[in-house]
Amino acid sequence: MDPLFYNRFSVPVVTGTPQVPASQEKKTQATGQIEEVSFRDILQQQIRANSNLEFSKHAVNRVVQRNIDISESKMARLNEGVRMAEEKGLNEPLILVDSTAFIVNVKNNTVITTVSSNDLKGNIFTNIDGTVII
């Protein structure tokens, strides 16, 4: 059998574009094209909806990697901790909500990093100027 003829039938031919589930697609306003939305983007949107705090890129990565629960009640308590830290004049406090630690830049309303209960033991926190336990 001719190798060229054989190769033509052994390689599958695929046409068109792959379908993206509706939950993962987002149309851009300017072009009307569909772009894929990542889990990180969805997480950022939920955080913004439930809080006036922003999460840095590093903090979002830590939330995803460490599988940290960011529920509405936990975000409300974190916001309360940030308010208390601001009243006391803290700039970068460590805020403990249950068994999760957050380091927050109060001036910018930005969570810098998060640490779950599994990673708290043996961890040293530097460059903080106070601790708020909620």
PDB file of C-alpha atoms in Angstrom:
ATOM      1  CA  MET A   1       0.000   0.000   0.000  1.00  0.00           C
ATOM      2  CA  ASP A   2       1.257   3.487  -0.810  1.00  0.00           C
ATOM      3  CA  PRO A   3       2.434   5.326   2.431  1.00  0.00           C
ATOM      4  CA  LEU A   4       0.876   8.605   1.316  1.00  0.00           C
ATOM      5  CA  PHE A   5      -2.470   6.950   0.760  1.00  0.00           C
ATOM      6  CA  TYR A   6      -2.300   5.126   4.135  1.00  0.00           C
ATOM      7  CA  ASN A   7      -1.390   8.307   6.122  1.00  0.00           C
ATOM      8  CA  ARG A   8      -4.316  10.187   4.675  1.00  0.00           C
ATOM      9  CA  PHE A   9      -6.793   7.844   6.352  1.00  0.00           C
ATOM     10  CA  SER A  10      -4.946   7.249   9.624  1.00  0.00           C
ATOM     11  CA  VAL A  11      -4.958  10.916  10.730  1.00  0.00           C
ATOM     12  CA  PRO A  12      -8.334  12.227  11.931  1.00  0.00           C
ATOM     13  CA  VAL A  13      -9.599  15.384  10.314  1.00  0.00           C
ATOM     14  CA  VAL A  14     -11.207  17.937  12.608  1.00  0.00           C
ATOM     15  CA  THR A  15     -12.927  21.068  11.392  1.00  0.00           C
ATOM     16  CA  GLY A  16     -14.533  24.000  13.153  1.00  0.00           C
ATOM     17  CA  THR A  17     -13.826  25.456  16.561  1.00  0.00           C
ATOM     18  CA  PRO A  18     -14.121  23.602  19.849  1.00  0.00           C
ATOM     19  CA  GLN A  19     -17.238  24.347  21.855  1.00  0.00           C
ATOM     20  CA  VAL A  20     -16.828  26.064  25.223  1.00  0.00           C
ATOM     21  CA  PRO A  21     -19.476  25.480  27.915  1.00  0.00           C
ATOM     22  CA  ALA A  22     -21.702  28.522  28.412  1.00  0.00           C
ATOM     23  CA  SER A  23     -20.471  28.932  31.989  1.00  0.00           C
ATOM     24  CA  GLN A  24     -16.904  29.431  30.748  1.00  0.00           C
ATOM     25  CA  GLU A  25     -17.490  31.837  27.906  1.00  0.00           C
ATOM     26  CA  LYS A  26     -17.635  35.592  27.943  1.00  0.00           C
ATOM     27  CA  LYS A  27     -18.242  37.938  25.010  1.00  0.00           C
ATOM     28  CA  THR A  28     -16.084  41.000  24.763  1.00  0.00           C
ATOM     29  CA  GLN A  29     -17.958  44.263  24.245  1.00  0.00           C
ATOM     30  CA  ALA A  30     -15.685  45.673  21.526  1.00  0.00           C
ATOM     31  CA  THR A  31     -15.298  42.703  19.188  1.00  0.00           C
ATOM     32  CA  GLY A  32     -18.217  40.464  20.129  1.00  0.00           C
ATOM     33  CA  GLN A  33     -15.844  37.478  20.160  1.00  0.00           C
ATOM     34  CA  ILE A  34     -16.020  34.830  22.850  1.00  0.00           C
ATOM     35  CA  GLU A  35     -13.102  34.511  25.254  1.00  0.00           C
ATOM     36  CA  GLU A  36     -12.598  31.818  27.886  1.00  0.00           C
ATOM     37  CA  VAL A  37     -13.026  32.810  31.540  1.00  0.00           C
ATOM     38  CA  SER A  38     -10.683  31.179  34.034  1.00  0.00           C
ATOM     39  CA  PHE A  39     -11.455  30.038  37.557  1.00  0.00           C
ATOM     40  CA  ARG A  40      -9.225  32.835  38.829  1.00  0.00           C
ATOM     41  CA  ASP A  41     -11.376  35.445  37.053  1.00  0.00           C
ATOM     42  CA  ILE A  42     -14.578  33.981  38.490  1.00  0.00           C
ATOM     43  CA  LEU A  43     -13.034  33.967  41.972  1.00  0.00           C
ATOM     44  CA  GLN A  44     -12.004  37.636  41.619  1.00  0.00           C
ATOM     45  CA  GLN A  45     -15.552  38.552  40.543  1.00  0.00           C
ATOM     46  CA  GLN A  46     -17.068  36.782  43.550  1.00  0.00           C
ATOM     47  CA  ILE A  47     -14.627  38.466  45.922  1.00  0.00           C
ATOM     48  CA  ARG A  48     -15.420  41.903  44.484  1.00  0.00           C
ATOM     49  CA  ALA A  49     -19.149  41.241  44.749  1.00  0.00           C
ATOM     50  CA  ASN A  50     -18.916  40.254  48.419  1.00  0.00           C
ATOM     51  CA  SER A  51     -16.304  42.735  49.596  1.00  0.00           C
ATOM     52  CA  ASN A  52     -14.647  46.058  49.037  1.00  0.00           C
ATOM     53  CA  LEU A  53     -11.279  44.288  49.378  1.00  0.00           C
ATOM     54  CA  GLU A  54      -9.148  43.424  46.394  1.00  0.00           C
ATOM     55  CA  PHE A  55      -7.002  40.279  46.289  1.00  0.00           C
ATOM     56  CA  SER A  56      -3.532  40.565  44.777  1.00  0.00           C
ATOM     57  CA  LYS A  57      -2.544  38.124  42.065  1.00  0.00           C
ATOM     58  CA  HIS A  58      -0.344  36.328  44.607  1.00  0.00           C
ATOM     59  CA  ALA A  59      -3.232  36.055  47.096  1.00  0.00           C
ATOM     60  CA  VAL A  60      -5.582  34.664  44.443  1.00  0.00           C
ATOM     61  CA  ASN A  61      -2.940  32.078  43.510  1.00  0.00           C
ATOM     62  CA  ARG A  62      -2.640  31.068  47.182  1.00  0.00           C
ATOM     63  CA  VAL A  63      -6.422  30.763  47.576  1.00  0.00           C
ATOM     64  CA  VAL A  64      -6.560  28.456  44.565  1.00  0.00           C
ATOM     65  CA  GLN A  65      -3.447  26.421  45.462  1.00  0.00           C
ATOM     66  CA  ARG A  66      -4.353  25.960  49.115  1.00  0.00           C
ATOM     67  CA  ASN A  67      -8.084  25.463  48.524  1.00  0.00           C
ATOM     68  CA  ILE A  68      -9.018  28.208  50.996  1.00  0.00           C
ATOM     69  CA  ASP A  69     -12.709  28.802  51.706  1.00  0.00           C
ATOM     70  CA  ILE A  70     -13.752  32.362  50.823  1.00  0.00           C
ATOM     71  CA  SER A  71     -17.392  32.361  51.872  1.00  0.00           C
ATOM     72  CA  GLU A  72     -19.583  35.435  52.334  1.00  0.00           C
ATOM     73  CA  SER A  73     -19.452  35.122  56.124  1.00  0.00           C
ATOM     74  CA  LYS A  74     -15.666  34.806  56.107  1.00  0.00           C
ATOM     75  CA  MET A  75     -15.349  37.855  53.821  1.00  0.00           C
ATOM     76  CA  ALA A  76     -17.661  39.843  56.105  1.00  0.00           C
ATOM     77  CA  ARG A  77     -15.472  38.957  59.091  1.00  0.00           C
ATOM     78  CA  LEU A  78     -12.322  39.817  57.120  1.00  0.00           C
ATOM     79  CA  ASN A  79     -13.814  43.213  56.247  1.00  0.00           C
ATOM     80  CA  GLU A  80     -14.588  43.737  59.933  1.00  0.00           C
ATOM     81  CA  GLY A  81     -10.973  42.880  60.775  1.00  0.00           C
ATOM     82  CA  VAL A  82      -9.698  45.377  58.213  1.00  0.00           C
ATOM     83  CA  ARG A  83     -11.987  48.048  59.670  1.00  0.00           C
ATOM     84  CA  MET A  84     -10.678  47.338  63.175  1.00  0.00           C
ATOM     85  CA  ALA A  85      -7.067  47.438  61.955  1.00  0.00           C
ATOM     86  CA  GLU A  86      -7.707  50.765  60.234  1.00  0.00           C
ATOM     87  CA  GLU A  87      -9.179  52.208  63.443  1.00  0.00           C
ATOM     88  CA  LYS A  88      -6.017  51.235  65.318  1.00  0.00           C
ATOM     89  CA  GLY A  89      -3.773  52.747  62.641  1.00  0.00           C
ATOM     90  CA  LEU A  90      -2.301  49.464  61.365  1.00  0.00           C
ATOM     91  CA  ASN A  91      -0.887  49.426  57.849  1.00  0.00           C
ATOM     92  CA  GLU A  92      -0.204  45.748  57.141  1.00  0.00           C
ATOM     93  CA  PRO A  93      -1.850  43.550  59.772  1.00  0.00           C
ATOM     94  CA  LEU A  94      -2.140  39.800  59.992  1.00  0.00           C
ATOM     95  CA  ILE A  95      -5.859  39.051  60.248  1.00  0.00           C
ATOM     96  CA  LEU A  96      -6.859  35.626  61.575  1.00  0.00           C
ATOM     97  CA  VAL A  97     -10.343  34.501  60.570  1.00  0.00           C
ATOM     98  CA  ASP A  98     -11.019  31.084  62.113  1.00  0.00           C
ATOM     99  CA  SER A  99      -8.007  29.058  60.994  1.00  0.00           C
ATOM    100  CA  THR A 100      -7.074  31.159  57.959  1.00  0.00           C
ATOM    101  CA  ALA A 101      -4.516  33.970  58.026  1.00  0.00           C
ATOM    102  CA  PHE A 102      -4.718  37.003  55.748  1.00  0.00           C
ATOM    103  CA  ILE A 103      -2.073  39.702  55.411  1.00  0.00           C
ATOM    104  CA  VAL A 104      -3.756  42.891  54.248  1.00  0.00           C
ATOM    105  CA  ASN A 105      -2.501  46.254  53.042  1.00  0.00           C
ATOM    106  CA  VAL A 106      -5.088  48.467  54.746  1.00  0.00           C
ATOM    107  CA  LYS A 107      -4.184  51.609  52.790  1.00  0.00           C
ATOM    108  CA  ASN A 108      -4.898  49.933  49.437  1.00  0.00           C
ATOM    109  CA  ASN A 109      -7.645  47.565  50.727  1.00  0.00           C
ATOM    110  CA  THR A 110      -5.686  44.674  49.232  1.00  0.00           C
ATOM    111  CA  VAL A 111      -5.145  41.176  50.575  1.00  0.00           C
ATOM    112  CA  ILE A 112      -1.464  40.452  49.977  1.00  0.00           C
ATOM    113  CA  THR A 113      -1.412  36.747  50.839  1.00  0.00           C
ATOM    114  CA  THR A 114      -3.419  34.026  52.540  1.00  0.00           C
ATOM    115  CA  VAL A 115      -2.348  30.996  54.543  1.00  0.00           C
ATOM    116  CA  SER A 116      -4.575  28.047  55.414  1.00  0.00           C
ATOM    117  CA  SER A 117      -4.594  26.213  58.729  1.00  0.00           C
ATOM    118  CA  ASN A 118      -2.490  23.381  57.277  1.00  0.00           C
ATOM    119  CA  ASP A 119       0.360  25.770  56.459  1.00  0.00           C
ATOM    120  CA  LEU A 120       0.266  27.893  59.639  1.00  0.00           C
ATOM    121  CA  LYS A 121       2.529  25.675  61.749  1.00  0.00           C
ATOM    122  CA  GLY A 122       6.175  26.615  61.494  1.00  0.00           C
ATOM    123  CA  ASN A 123       5.377  29.739  59.470  1.00  0.00           C
ATOM    124  CA  ILE A 124       6.956  33.091  60.307  1.00  0.00           C
ATOM    125  CA  PHE A 125       5.118  36.291  59.380  1.00  0.00           C
ATOM    126  CA  THR A 126       7.338  39.313  58.761  1.00  0.00           C
ATOM    127  CA  ASN A 127       6.625  42.900  57.752  1.00  0.00           C
ATOM    128  CA  ILE A 128       3.375  43.067  59.701  1.00  0.00           C
ATOM    129  CA  ASP A 129       2.600  45.757  62.236  1.00  0.00           C
ATOM    130  CA  GLY A 130      -0.173  44.080  64.184  1.00  0.00           C
ATOM    131  CA  THR A 131      -2.555  41.153  64.420  1.00  0.00           C
ATOM    132  CA  VAL A 132      -6.348  41.117  64.432  1.00  0.00           C
ATOM    133  CA  ILE A 133      -8.110  37.948  65.546  1.00  0.00           C
ATOM    134  CA  ILE A 134     -11.723  37.673  64.391  1.00  0.00           C
TER     135      ILE A 134
END
